[in-house]
Coordinates of C-alpha atoms in Angstrom, one line a residue:
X1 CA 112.7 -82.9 -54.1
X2 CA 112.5 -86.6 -54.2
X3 CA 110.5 -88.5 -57.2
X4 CA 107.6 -89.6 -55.1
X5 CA 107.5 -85.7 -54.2
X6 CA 107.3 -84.3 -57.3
X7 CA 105.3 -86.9 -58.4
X8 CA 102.5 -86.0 -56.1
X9 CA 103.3 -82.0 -56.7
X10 CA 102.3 -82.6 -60.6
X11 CA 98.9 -82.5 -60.5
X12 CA 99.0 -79.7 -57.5
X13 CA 101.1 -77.7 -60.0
X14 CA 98.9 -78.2 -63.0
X15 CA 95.7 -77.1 -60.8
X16 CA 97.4 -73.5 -59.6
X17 CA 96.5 -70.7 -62.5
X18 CA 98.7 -70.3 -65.0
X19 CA 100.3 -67.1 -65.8
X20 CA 104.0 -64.9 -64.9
X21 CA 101.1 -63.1 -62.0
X22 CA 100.6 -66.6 -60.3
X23 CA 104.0 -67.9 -60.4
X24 CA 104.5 -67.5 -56.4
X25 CA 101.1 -69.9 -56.5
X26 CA 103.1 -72.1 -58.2
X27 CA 106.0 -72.4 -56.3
X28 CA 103.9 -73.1 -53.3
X29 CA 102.7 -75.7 -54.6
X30 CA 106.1 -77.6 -55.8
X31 CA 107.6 -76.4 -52.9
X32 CA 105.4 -76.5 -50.0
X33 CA 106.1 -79.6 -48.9
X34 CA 110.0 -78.1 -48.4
X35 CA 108.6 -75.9 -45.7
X36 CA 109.0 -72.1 -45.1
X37 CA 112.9 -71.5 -44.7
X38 CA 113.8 -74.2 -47.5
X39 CA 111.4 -72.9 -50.1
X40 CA 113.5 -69.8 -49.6
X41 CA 117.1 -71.1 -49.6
X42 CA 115.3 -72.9 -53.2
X43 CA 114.1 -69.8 -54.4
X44 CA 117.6 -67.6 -53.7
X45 CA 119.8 -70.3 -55.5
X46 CA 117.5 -69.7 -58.4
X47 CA 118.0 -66.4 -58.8
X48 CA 114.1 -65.4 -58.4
X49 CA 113.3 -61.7 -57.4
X50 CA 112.8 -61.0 -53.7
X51 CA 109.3 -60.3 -54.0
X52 CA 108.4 -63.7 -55.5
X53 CA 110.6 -65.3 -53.0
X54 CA 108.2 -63.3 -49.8
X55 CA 105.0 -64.3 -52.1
X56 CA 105.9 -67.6 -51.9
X57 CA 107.2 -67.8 -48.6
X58 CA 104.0 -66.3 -47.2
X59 CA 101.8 -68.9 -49.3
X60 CA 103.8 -71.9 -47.8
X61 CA 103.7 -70.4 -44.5
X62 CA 100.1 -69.7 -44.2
X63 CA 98.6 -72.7 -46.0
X64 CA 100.9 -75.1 -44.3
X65 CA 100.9 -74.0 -40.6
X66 CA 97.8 -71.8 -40.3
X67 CA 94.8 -74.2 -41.4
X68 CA 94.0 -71.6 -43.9
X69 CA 92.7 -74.1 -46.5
X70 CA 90.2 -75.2 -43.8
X71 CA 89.0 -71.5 -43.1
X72 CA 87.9 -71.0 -46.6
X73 CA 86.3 -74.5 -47.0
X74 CA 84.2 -73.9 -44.5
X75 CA 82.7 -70.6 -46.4
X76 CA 79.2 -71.9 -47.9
X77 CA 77.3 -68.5 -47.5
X78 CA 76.9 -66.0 -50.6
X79 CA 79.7 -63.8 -51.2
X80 CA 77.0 -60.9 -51.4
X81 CA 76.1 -61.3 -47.6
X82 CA 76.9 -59.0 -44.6
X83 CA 79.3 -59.9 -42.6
X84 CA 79.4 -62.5 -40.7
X85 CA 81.9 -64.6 -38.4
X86 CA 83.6 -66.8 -41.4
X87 CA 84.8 -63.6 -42.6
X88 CA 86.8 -62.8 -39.6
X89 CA 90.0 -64.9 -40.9
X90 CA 89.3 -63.2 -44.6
X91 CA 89.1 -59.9 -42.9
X92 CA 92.9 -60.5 -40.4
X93 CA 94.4 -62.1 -43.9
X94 CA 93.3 -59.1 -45.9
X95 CA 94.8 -56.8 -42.8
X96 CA 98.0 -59.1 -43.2
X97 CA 98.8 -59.7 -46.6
X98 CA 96.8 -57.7 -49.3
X99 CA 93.5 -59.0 -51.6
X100 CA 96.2 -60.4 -54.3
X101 CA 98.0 -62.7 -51.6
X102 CA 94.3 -63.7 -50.1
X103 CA 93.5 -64.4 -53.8
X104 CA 96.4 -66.5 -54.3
X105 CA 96.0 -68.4 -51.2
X106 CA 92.7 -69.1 -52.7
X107 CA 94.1 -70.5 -55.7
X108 CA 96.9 -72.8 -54.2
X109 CA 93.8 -74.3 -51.2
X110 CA 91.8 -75.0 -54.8
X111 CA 94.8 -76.9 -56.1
X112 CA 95.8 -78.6 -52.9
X113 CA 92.1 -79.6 -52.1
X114 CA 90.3 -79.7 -55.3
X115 CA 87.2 -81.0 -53.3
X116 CA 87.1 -77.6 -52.0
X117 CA 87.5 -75.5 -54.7
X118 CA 84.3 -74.0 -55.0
X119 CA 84.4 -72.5 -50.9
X120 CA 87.7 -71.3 -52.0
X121 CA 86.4 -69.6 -54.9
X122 CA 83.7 -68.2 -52.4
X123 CA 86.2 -67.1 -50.2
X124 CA 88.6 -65.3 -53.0
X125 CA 85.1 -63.6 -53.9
X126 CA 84.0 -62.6 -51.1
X127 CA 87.8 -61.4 -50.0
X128 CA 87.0 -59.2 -53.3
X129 CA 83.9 -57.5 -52.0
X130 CA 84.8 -56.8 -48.5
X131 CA 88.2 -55.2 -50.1
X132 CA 85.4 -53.1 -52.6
X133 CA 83.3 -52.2 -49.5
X134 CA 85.7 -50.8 -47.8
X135 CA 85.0 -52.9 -44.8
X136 CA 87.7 -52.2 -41.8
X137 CA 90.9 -54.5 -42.0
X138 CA 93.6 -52.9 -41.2
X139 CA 94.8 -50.5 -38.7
X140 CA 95.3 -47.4 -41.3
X141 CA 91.5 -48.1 -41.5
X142 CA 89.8 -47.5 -37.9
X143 CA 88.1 -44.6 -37.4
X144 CA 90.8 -43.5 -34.9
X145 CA 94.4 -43.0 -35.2
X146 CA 97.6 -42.6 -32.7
X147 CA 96.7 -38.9 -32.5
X148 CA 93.3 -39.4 -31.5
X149 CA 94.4 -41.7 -28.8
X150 CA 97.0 -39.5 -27.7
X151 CA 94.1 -36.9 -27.1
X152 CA 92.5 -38.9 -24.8
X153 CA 95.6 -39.8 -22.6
X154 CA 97.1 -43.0 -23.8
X155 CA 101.0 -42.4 -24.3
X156 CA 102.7 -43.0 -27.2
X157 CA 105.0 -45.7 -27.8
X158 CA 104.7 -49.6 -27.9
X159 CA 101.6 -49.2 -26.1
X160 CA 99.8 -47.5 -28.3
X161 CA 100.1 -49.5 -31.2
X162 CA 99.4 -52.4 -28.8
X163 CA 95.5 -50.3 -27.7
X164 CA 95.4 -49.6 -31.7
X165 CA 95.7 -53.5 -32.5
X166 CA 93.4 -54.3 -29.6
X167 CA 91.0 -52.2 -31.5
X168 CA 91.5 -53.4 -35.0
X169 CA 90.6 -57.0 -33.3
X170 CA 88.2 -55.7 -32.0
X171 CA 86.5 -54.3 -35.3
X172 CA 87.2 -57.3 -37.1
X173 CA 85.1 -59.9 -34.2
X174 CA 82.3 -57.2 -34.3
X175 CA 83.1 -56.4 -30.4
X176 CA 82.2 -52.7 -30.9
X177 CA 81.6 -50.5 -34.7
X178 CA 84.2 -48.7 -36.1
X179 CA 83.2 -45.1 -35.0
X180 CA 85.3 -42.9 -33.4
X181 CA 83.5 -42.5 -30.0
X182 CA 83.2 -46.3 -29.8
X183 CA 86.8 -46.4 -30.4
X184 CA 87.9 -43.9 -28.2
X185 CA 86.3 -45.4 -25.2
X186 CA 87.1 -49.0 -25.8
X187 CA 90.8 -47.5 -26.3
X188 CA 90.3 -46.0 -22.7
X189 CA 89.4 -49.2 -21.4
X190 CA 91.7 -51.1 -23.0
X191 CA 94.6 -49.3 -21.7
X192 CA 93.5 -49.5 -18.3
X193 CA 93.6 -53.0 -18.2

């Protein structure tokens, strides 16, 4: 890193949580501006474990080429509320990553946009309750499974994961509930098309 970059990394640094849990959070942040693939080749030559090398990896990734820092500064409603559409990007990153890598991205958008640190704080909350109730994210969560499908016709293979990702997308914009008959015949439909 040049001076002028780690001058303006400092006070990024100094705003992620503190602690040996949060040190991907804080390698984001010195490192983000390195990109993706450098951050890595960084991490490697410094002997750090492979999983904090992915953590950080994914944190550079998302907040630098996803506008996920904008998603959750635009989150102004109560973390208690039903769901709504501003948690449709908390919802496919909690399918993605996990709640601690949604929670971290949290942190490092507070650091890097300190104006926005209360939405972010929102957001980690409210990535907290939807992960408490339960609420559909992933695809090990639809009401349906490969099986089910498979009952009703559609073949295995690449397909069907395709139909069961349709679904999950489905779920997650609120196009139809997650019960299995609603499932089942948006599945049919889906791989007809």
């Amino acid at each position: 890193l040049t001076p002028a970059a780690l001058e303006a990394a400092k006070p990024v640094v100094d705003a992620c949580p503190a602690g040996e849990e949060n040190l991907p959070v804080r390698w984001a942040a010195l490192l983000g501006a390195l990109g993706e693939a450098d951050t890595r080749r960084v991490l490697k030559r410094l002997r750090c474990s492979n999983a904090c090398i992915e953590e950080t990896a994914v944190l550079v990734r998302e907040v630098a080429g996803q506008g996920v820092c904008g998603s959750f500064s635009e989150e102004k409603a109560s973390a208690h509320a039903p769901e709504r559409a501003s948690d449709i990007p908390l919802r496919q990153l909690l399918g993605r990553y996990g709640l601690c890598t949604v929670e971290r991205l949290c942190a490092l958008c507070a650091a890097l946009h300190p104006q926005a640190a209360p939405a972010c704080a929102l957001a980690a909350q409210r990535a907290r309750q939807l992960e408490a109730d339960g609420v559909c994210c992933r695809v090990s969560q639809l009401a349906v499974n490969g099986r089910d499908l498979m009952a009703v016709g559609i073949p295995a293979g690449p397909a069907l994961r395709r139909v069961l990702e349709a679904l999950l997308d489905g779920v997650i914009c609120a196009e139809y509930p997650n019960e299995k008959p609603a499932l089942l015949a948006a599945a049919q439909k889906i791989s007809a098309s």
